[in-house]
mmCIF file of C-alpha atoms and ligand atoms in Angstrom:
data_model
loop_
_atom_site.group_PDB
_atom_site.id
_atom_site.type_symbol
_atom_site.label_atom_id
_atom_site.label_comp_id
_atom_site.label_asym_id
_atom_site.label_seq_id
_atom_site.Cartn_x
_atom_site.Cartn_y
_atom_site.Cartn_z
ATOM 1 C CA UNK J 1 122.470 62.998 100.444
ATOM 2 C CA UNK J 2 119.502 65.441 99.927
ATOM 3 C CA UNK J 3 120.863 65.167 95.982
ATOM 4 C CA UNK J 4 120.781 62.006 95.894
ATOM 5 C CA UNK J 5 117.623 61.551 97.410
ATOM 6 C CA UNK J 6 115.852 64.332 95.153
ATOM 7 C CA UNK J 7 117.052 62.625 91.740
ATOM 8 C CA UNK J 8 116.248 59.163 93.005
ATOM 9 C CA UNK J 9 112.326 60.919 93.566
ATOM 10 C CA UNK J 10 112.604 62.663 90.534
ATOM 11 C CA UNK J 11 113.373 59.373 88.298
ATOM 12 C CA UNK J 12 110.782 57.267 89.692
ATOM 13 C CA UNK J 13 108.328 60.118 89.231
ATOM 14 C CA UNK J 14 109.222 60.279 85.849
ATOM 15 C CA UNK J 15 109.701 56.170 85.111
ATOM 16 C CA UNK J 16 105.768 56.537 86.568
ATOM 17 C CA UNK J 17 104.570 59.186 84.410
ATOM 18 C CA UNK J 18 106.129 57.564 81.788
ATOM 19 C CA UNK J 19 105.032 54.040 82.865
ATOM 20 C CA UNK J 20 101.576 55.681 83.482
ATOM 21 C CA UNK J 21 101.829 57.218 80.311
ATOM 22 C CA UNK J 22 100.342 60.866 82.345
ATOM 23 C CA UNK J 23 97.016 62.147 80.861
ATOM 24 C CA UNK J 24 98.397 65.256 80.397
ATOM 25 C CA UNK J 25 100.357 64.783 78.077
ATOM 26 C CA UNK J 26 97.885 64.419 75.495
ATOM 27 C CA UNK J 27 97.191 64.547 72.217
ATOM 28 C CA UNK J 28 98.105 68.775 71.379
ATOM 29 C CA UNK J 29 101.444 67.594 72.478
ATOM 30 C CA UNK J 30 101.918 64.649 70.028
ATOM 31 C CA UNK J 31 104.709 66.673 68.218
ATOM 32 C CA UNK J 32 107.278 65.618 70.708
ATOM 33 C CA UNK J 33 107.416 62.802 73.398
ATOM 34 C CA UNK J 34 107.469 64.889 77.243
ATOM 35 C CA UNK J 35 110.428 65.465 78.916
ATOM 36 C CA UNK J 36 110.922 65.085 82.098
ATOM 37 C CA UNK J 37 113.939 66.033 84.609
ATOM 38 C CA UNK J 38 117.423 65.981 83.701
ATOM 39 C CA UNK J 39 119.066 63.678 85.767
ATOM 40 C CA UNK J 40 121.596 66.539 86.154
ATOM 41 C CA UNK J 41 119.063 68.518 87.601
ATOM 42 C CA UNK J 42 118.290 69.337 91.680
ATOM 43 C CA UNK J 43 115.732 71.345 91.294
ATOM 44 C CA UNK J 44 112.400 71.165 88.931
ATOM 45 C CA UNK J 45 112.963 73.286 85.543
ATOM 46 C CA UNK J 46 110.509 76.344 85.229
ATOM 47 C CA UNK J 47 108.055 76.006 82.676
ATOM 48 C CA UNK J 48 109.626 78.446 81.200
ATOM 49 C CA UNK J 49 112.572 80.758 82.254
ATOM 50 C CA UNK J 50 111.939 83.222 79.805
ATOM 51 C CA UNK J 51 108.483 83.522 79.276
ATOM 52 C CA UNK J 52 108.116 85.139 75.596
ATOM 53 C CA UNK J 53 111.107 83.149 74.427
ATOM 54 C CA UNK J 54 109.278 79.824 73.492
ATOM 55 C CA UNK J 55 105.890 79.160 72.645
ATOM 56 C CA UNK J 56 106.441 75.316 74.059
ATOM 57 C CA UNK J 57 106.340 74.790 77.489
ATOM 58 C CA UNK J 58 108.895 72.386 78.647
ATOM 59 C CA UNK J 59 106.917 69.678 80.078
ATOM 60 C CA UNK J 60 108.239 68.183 83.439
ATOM 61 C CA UNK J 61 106.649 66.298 85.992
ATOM 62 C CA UNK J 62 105.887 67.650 89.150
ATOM 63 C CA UNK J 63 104.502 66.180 92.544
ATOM 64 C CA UNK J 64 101.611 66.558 94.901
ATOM 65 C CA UNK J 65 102.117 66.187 98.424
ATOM 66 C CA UNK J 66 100.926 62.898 99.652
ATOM 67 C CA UNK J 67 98.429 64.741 102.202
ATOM 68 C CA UNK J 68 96.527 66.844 100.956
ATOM 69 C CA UNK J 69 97.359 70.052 102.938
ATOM 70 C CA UNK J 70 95.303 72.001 105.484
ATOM 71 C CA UNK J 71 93.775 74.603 104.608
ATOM 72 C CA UNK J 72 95.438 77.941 105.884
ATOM 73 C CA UNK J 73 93.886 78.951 108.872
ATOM 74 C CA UNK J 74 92.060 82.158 108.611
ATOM 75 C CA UNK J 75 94.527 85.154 109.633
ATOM 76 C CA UNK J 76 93.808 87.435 112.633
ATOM 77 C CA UNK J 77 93.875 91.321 112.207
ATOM 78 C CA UNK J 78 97.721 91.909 111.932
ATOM 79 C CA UNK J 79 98.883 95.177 113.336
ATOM 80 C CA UNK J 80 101.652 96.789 111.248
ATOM 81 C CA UNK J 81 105.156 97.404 112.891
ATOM 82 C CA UNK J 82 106.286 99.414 109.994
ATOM 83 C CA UNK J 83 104.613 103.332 110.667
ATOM 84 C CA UNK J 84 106.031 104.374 107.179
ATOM 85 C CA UNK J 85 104.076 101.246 105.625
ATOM 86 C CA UNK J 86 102.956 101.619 101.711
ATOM 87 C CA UNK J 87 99.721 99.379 103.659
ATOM 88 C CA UNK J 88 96.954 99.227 101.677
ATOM 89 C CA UNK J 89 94.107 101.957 101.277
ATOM 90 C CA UNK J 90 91.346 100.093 99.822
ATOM 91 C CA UNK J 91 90.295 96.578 99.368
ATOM 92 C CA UNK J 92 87.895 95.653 96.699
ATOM 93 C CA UNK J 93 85.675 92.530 96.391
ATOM 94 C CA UNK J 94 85.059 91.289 92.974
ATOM 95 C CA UNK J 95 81.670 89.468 92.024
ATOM 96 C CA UNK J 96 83.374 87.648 89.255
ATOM 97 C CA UNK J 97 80.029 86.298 87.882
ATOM 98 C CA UNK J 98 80.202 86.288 83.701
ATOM 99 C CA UNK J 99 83.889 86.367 84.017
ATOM 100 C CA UNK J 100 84.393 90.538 83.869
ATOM 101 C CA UNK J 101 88.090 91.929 82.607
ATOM 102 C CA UNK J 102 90.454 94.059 84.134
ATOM 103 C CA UNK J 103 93.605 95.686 82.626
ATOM 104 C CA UNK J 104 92.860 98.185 80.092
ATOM 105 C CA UNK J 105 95.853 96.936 77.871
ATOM 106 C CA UNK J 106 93.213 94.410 76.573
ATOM 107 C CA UNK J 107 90.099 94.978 78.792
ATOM 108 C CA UNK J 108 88.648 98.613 78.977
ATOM 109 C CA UNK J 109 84.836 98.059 80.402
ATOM 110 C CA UNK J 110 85.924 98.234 84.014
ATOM 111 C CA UNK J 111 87.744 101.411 85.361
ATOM 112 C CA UNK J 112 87.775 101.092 89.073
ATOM 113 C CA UNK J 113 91.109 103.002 90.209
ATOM 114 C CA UNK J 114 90.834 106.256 91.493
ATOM 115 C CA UNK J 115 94.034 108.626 90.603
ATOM 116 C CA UNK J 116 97.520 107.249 91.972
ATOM 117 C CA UNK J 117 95.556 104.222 92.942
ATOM 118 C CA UNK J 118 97.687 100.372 91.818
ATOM 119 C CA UNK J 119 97.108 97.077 92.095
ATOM 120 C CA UNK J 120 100.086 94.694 92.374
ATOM 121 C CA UNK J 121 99.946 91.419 90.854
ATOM 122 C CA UNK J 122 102.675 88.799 89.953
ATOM 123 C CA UNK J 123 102.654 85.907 87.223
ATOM 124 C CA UNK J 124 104.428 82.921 87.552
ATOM 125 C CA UNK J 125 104.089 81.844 91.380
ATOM 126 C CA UNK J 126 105.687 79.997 93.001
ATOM 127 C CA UNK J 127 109.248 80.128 92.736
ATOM 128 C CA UNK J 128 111.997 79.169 95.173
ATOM 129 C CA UNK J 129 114.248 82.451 96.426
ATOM 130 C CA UNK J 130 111.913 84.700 94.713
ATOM 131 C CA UNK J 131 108.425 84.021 95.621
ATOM 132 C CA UNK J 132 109.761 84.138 99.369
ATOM 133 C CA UNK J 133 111.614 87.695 99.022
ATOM 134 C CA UNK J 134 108.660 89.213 97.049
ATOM 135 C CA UNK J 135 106.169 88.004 100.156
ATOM 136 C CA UNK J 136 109.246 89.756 102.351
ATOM 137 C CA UNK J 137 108.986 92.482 100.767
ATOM 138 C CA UNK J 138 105.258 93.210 100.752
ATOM 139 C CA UNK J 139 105.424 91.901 105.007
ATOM 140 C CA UNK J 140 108.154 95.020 105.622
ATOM 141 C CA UNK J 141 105.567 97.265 103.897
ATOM 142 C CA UNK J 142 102.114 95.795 105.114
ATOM 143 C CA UNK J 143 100.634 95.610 101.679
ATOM 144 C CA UNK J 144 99.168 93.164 99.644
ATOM 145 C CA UNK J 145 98.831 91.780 95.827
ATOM 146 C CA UNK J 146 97.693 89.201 93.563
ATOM 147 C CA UNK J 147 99.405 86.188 92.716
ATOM 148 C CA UNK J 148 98.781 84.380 89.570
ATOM 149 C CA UNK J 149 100.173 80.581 89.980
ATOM 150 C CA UNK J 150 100.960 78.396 87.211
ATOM 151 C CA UNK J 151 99.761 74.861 87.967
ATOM 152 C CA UNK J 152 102.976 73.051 87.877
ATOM 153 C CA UNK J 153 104.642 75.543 89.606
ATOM 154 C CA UNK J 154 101.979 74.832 91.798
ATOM 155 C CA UNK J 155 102.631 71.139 91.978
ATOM 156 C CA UNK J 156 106.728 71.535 92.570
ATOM 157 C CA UNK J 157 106.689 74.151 95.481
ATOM 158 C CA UNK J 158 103.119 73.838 96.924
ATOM 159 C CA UNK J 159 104.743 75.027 100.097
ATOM 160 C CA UNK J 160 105.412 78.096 98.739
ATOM 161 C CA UNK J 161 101.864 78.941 97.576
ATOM 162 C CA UNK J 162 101.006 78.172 100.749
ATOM 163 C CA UNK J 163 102.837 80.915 102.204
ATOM 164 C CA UNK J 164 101.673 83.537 99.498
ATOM 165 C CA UNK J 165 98.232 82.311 100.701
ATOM 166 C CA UNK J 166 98.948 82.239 104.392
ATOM 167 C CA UNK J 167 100.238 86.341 104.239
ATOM 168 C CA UNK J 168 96.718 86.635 102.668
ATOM 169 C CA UNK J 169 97.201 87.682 99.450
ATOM 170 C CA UNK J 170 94.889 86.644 96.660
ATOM 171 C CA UNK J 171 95.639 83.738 93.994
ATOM 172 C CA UNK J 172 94.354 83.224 91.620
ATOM 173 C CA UNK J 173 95.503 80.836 88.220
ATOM 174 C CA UNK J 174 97.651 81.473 85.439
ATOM 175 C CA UNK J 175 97.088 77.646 83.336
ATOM 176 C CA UNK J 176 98.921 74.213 84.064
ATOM 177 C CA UNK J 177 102.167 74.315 82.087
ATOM 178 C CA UNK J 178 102.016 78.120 81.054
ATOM 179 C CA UNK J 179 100.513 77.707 77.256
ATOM 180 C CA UNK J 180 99.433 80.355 74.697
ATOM 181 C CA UNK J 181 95.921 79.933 74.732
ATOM 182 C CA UNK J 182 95.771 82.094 71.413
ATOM 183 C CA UNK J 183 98.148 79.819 69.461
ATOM 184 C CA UNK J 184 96.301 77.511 66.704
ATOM 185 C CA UNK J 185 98.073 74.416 68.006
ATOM 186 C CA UNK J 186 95.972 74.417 70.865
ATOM 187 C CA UNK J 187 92.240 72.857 69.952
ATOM 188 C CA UNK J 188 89.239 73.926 72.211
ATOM 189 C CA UNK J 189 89.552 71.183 74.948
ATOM 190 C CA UNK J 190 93.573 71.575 75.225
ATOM 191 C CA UNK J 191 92.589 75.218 75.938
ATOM 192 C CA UNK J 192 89.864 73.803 78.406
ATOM 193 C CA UNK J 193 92.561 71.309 79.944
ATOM 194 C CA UNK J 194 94.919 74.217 80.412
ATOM 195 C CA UNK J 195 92.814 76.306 82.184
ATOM 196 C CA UNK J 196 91.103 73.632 84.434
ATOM 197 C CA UNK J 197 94.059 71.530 84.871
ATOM 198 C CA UNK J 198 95.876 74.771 86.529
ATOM 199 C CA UNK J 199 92.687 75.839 88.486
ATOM 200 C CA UNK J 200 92.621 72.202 89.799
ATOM 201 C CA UNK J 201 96.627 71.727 90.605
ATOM 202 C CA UNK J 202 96.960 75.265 92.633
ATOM 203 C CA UNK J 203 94.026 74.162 94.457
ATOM 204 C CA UNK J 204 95.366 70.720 95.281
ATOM 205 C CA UNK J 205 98.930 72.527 96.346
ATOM 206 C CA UNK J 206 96.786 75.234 98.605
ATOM 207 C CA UNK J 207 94.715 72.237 99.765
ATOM 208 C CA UNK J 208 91.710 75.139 99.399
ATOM 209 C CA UNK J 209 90.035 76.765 96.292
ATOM 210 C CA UNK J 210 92.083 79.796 95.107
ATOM 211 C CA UNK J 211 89.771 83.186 93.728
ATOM 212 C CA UNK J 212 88.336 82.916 90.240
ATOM 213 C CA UNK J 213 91.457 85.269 88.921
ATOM 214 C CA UNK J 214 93.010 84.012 85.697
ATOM 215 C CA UNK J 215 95.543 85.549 83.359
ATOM 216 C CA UNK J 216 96.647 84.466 80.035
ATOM 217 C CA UNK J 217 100.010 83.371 79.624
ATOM 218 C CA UNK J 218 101.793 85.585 77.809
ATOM 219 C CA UNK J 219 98.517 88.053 77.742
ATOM 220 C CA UNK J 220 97.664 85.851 74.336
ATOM 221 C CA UNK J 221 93.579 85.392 74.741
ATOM 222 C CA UNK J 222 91.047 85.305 72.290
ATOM 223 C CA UNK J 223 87.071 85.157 71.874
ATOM 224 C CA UNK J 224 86.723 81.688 72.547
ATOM 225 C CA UNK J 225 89.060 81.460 75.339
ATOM 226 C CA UNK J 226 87.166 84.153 77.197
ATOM 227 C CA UNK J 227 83.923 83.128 76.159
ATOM 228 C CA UNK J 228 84.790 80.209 77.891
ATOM 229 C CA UNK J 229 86.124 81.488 81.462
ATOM 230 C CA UNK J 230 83.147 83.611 81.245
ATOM 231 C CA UNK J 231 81.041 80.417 81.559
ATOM 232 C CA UNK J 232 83.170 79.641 84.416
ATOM 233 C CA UNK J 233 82.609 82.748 85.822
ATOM 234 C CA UNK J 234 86.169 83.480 86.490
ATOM 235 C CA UNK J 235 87.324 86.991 86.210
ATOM 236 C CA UNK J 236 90.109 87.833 83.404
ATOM 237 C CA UNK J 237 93.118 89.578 84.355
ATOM 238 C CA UNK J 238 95.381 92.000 81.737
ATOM 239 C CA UNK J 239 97.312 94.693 82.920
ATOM 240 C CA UNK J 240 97.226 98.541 82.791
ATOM 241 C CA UNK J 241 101.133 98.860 83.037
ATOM 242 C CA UNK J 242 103.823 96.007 81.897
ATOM 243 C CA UNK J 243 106.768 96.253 83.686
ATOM 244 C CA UNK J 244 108.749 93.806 81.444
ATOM 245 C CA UNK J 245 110.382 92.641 84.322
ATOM 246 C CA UNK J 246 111.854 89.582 82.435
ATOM 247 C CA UNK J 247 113.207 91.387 80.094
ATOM 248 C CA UNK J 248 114.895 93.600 82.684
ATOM 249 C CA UNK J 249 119.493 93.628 82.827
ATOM 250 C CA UNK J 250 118.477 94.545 87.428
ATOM 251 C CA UNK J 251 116.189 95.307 89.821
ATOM 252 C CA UNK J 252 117.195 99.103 89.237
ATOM 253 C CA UNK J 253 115.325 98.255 85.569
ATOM 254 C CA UNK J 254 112.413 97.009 86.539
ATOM 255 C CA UNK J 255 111.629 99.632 89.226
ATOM 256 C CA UNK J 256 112.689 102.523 86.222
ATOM 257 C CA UNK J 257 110.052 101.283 83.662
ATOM 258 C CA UNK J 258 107.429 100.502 86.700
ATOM 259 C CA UNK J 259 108.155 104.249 87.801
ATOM 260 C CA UNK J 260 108.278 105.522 84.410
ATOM 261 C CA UNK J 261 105.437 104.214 83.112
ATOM 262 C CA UNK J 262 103.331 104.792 86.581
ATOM 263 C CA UNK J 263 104.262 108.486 86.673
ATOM 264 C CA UNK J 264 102.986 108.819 83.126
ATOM 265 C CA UNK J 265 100.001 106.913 83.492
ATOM 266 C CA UNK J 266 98.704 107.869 86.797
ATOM 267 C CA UNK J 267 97.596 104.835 88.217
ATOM 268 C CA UNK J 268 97.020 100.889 87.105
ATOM 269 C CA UNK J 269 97.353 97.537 87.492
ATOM 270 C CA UNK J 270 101.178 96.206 87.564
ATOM 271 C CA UNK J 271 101.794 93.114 86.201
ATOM 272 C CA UNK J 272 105.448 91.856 87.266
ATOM 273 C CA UNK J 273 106.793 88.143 87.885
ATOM 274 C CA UNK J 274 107.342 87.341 91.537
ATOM 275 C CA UNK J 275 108.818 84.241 89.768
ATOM 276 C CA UNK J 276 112.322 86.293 88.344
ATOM 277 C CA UNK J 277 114.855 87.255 90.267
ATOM 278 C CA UNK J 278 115.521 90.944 89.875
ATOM 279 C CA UNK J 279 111.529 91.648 90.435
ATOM 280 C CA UNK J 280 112.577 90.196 93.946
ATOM 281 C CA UNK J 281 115.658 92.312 94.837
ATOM 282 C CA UNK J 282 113.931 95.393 92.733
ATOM 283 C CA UNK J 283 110.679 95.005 95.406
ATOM 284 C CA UNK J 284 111.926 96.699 98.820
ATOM 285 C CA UNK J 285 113.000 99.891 97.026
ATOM 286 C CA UNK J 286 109.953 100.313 94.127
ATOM 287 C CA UNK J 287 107.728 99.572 97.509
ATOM 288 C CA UNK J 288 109.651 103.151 99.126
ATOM 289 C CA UNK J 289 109.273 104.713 95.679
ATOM 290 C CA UNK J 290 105.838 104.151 95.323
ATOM 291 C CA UNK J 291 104.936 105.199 98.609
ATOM 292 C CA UNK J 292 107.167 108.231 98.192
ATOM 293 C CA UNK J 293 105.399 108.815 95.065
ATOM 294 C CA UNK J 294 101.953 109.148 96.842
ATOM 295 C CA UNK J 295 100.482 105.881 95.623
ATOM 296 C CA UNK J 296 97.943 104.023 97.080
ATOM 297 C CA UNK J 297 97.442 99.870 96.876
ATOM 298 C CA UNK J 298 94.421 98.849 96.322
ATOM 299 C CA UNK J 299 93.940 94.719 97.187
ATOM 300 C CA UNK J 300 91.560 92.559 95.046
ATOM 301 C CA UNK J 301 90.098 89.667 96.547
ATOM 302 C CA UNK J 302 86.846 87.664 94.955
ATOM 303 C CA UNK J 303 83.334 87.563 96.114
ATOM 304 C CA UNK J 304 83.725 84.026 96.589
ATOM 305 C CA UNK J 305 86.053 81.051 95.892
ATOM 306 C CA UNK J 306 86.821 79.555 92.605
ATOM 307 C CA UNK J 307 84.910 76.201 91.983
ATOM 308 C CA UNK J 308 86.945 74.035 90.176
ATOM 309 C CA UNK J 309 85.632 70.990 88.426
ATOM 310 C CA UNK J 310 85.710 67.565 90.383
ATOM 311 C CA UNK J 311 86.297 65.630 87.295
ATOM 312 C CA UNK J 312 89.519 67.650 86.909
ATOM 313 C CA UNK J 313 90.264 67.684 90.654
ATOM 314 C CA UNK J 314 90.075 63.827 90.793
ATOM 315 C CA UNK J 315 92.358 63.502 87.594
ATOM 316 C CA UNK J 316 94.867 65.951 89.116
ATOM 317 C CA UNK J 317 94.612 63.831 92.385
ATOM 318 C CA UNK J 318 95.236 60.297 91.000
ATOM 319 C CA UNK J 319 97.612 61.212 88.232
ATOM 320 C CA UNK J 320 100.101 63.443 89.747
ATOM 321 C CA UNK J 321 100.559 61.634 93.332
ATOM 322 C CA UNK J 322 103.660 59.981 93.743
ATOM 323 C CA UNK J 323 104.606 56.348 94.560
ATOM 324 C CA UNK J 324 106.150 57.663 97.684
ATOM 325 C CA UNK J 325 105.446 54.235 99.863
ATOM 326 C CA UNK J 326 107.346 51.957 97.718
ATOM 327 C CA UNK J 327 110.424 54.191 98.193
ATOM 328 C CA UNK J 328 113.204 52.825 99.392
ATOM 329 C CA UNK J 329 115.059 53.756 102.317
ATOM 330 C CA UNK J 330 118.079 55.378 100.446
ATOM 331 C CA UNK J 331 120.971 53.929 102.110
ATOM 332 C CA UNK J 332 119.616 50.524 100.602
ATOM 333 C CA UNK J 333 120.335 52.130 97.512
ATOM 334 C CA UNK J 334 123.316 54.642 96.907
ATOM 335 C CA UNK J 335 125.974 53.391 99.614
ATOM 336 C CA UNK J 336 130.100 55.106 100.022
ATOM 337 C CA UNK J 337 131.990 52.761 99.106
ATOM 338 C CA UNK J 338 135.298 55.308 98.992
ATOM 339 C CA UNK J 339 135.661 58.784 99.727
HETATM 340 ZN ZN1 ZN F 401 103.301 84.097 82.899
#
């Protein structure tokens, strides 16, 4: 019934957006008409399931709740039940006026960690499964990370944001459908539209304004790009240490190259995806190791919100609602006629 009910949402979402004909699919995408769902399909497709695979997002549709949430109520001072916790040692706020970077695989201006201090942050967000074992994880160990969401991730599974949110972790914005922003198909306003159009869908899923924290897709920026979020003044995340997580056979791989590459390197930011599957079973144990270790977590959270742009808020808002009251009551439509 839930099936049935689900693909009966899913192809009137996507008769509308087609009906519609969706601003967002616009003119950089003229090579090929959008697709949406398979009707074969339960669950949204990723924008991408192997993120360096494909420079073309698969475009699907996604949904907004018809409410727009509450906000999460602010979180009182949690005690931590775990005495071995990783926790976190130091919290730093980041004025992210002029849109500084961090990561010194790109970005090398700002060194801020002290020796065996890390950052955690994870691309992708949010993910059924995944996202929910990865905020386990970090609960059992009392620490907390960044969260990069992209904006039609956003828009299937706002829930889920919610809840990376809610645990108070930072999130910030990783584009709508998961683009290369350095790829020559993409003109200056489609690079505009990607940005703003993710910035404006994760806030509509949080129902609040996430922090001014963006990372390329695919860690593919250039000068205009950043020239551009610096305007916005939104802060530009690259990593110090890649754990190729995607790339990664099981969990046991992704917490080897972290580890590796952590030992060797001393300290860093970790860029992992809470959105694939062995990152999520590889977290409770590369937690332990990195407290064995001797590392510290260090939690970045913005100076102040991220102020997205009402023309793209009110866009996101109109076109990606869906026709919810003219739904039919679904035992008017699929009825058992045998079984
Ligand atoms: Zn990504």
């Amino acid at each position: 019934m839930r099936n049935a009910f689900g693909l009966m949402l899913m192809s009137l979402a996507a008769a509308t957006l087609i009906a519609t004909g969706g601003w967002f699919w616009n003119s950089h995408r003229s090579s090929a008409a959008p697709q949406t769902f398979a009707s074969a399909q339960a669950t949204p497709a990723p924008v991408h399931a192997k993120p360096l695979a494909s420079r073309d997002p698969i475009e699907t549709a996604g949904s907004i709740p018809e409410k727009e949430p509450a906000a999460p109520a602010p979180q009182p001072k949690q005690t931590c039940a775990n005495p071995d916790a990783l926790g976190v040692s130091r919290v730093v706020e980041i004025d992210t006026t002029g849109g500084p970077g961090f990561g010194f695989e790109h970005f090398k201006q700002i060194d801020f960690l002290g020796d065996k201090e890390v950052v955690l942050s994870f691309d992708d967000s949010p993910w059924p499964v995944n996202t929910p074992a990865v905020l386990k994880a970090l609960a059992d160990q009392c620490t907390k990370a960044m969260f990069f969401s992209i904006g039609k991730h956003a828009t299937f599974h706002p829930e889920i944001l919610r809840q990376v949110a809610a645990a108070g972790h930072t999130v910030g914005t990783h584009t709508w459908s998961h683009a290369n922003l350095n790829s020559k198909k993409l003109n200056e306003q489609a690079v505009k539209d990607e940005i703003e159009k993710g910035n404006s869908a994760v806030k509509l899923a949080l129902g609040t304004a996430p922090a001014p924290f963006f990372r390329f897709p695919e860690l593919q920026h250039n000068p205009a790009a950043m020239a551009y979020l610096g305007t916005r003044n939104i802060a530009m995340f690259s990593c110090d240490l890649d754990s190729f997580d995607f790339r990664a056979k099981s969990p046991e791989q992704v917490i080897n190259t972290v580890m590796t590459k952590l030992d060797k390197q001393g300290k860093g930011i970790i860029l992992m995806h809470d959105f694939q599957k062995h990152t999520a079973e590889a977290m409770p144990e590369l937690l332990r190791r990195l407290k064995a270790g001797g590392y510290k977590i260090v939690f970045m959270k913005p100076k102040a919100p991220m102020q997205t742009l009402p023309e793209y808020d009110e866009a996101m808002m109109k076109e990606m609602k869906l026709p919810v009251a003219g739904v039919r009551p679904v035992n008017t439509i699929v009825q058992t006629v045998s079984q």
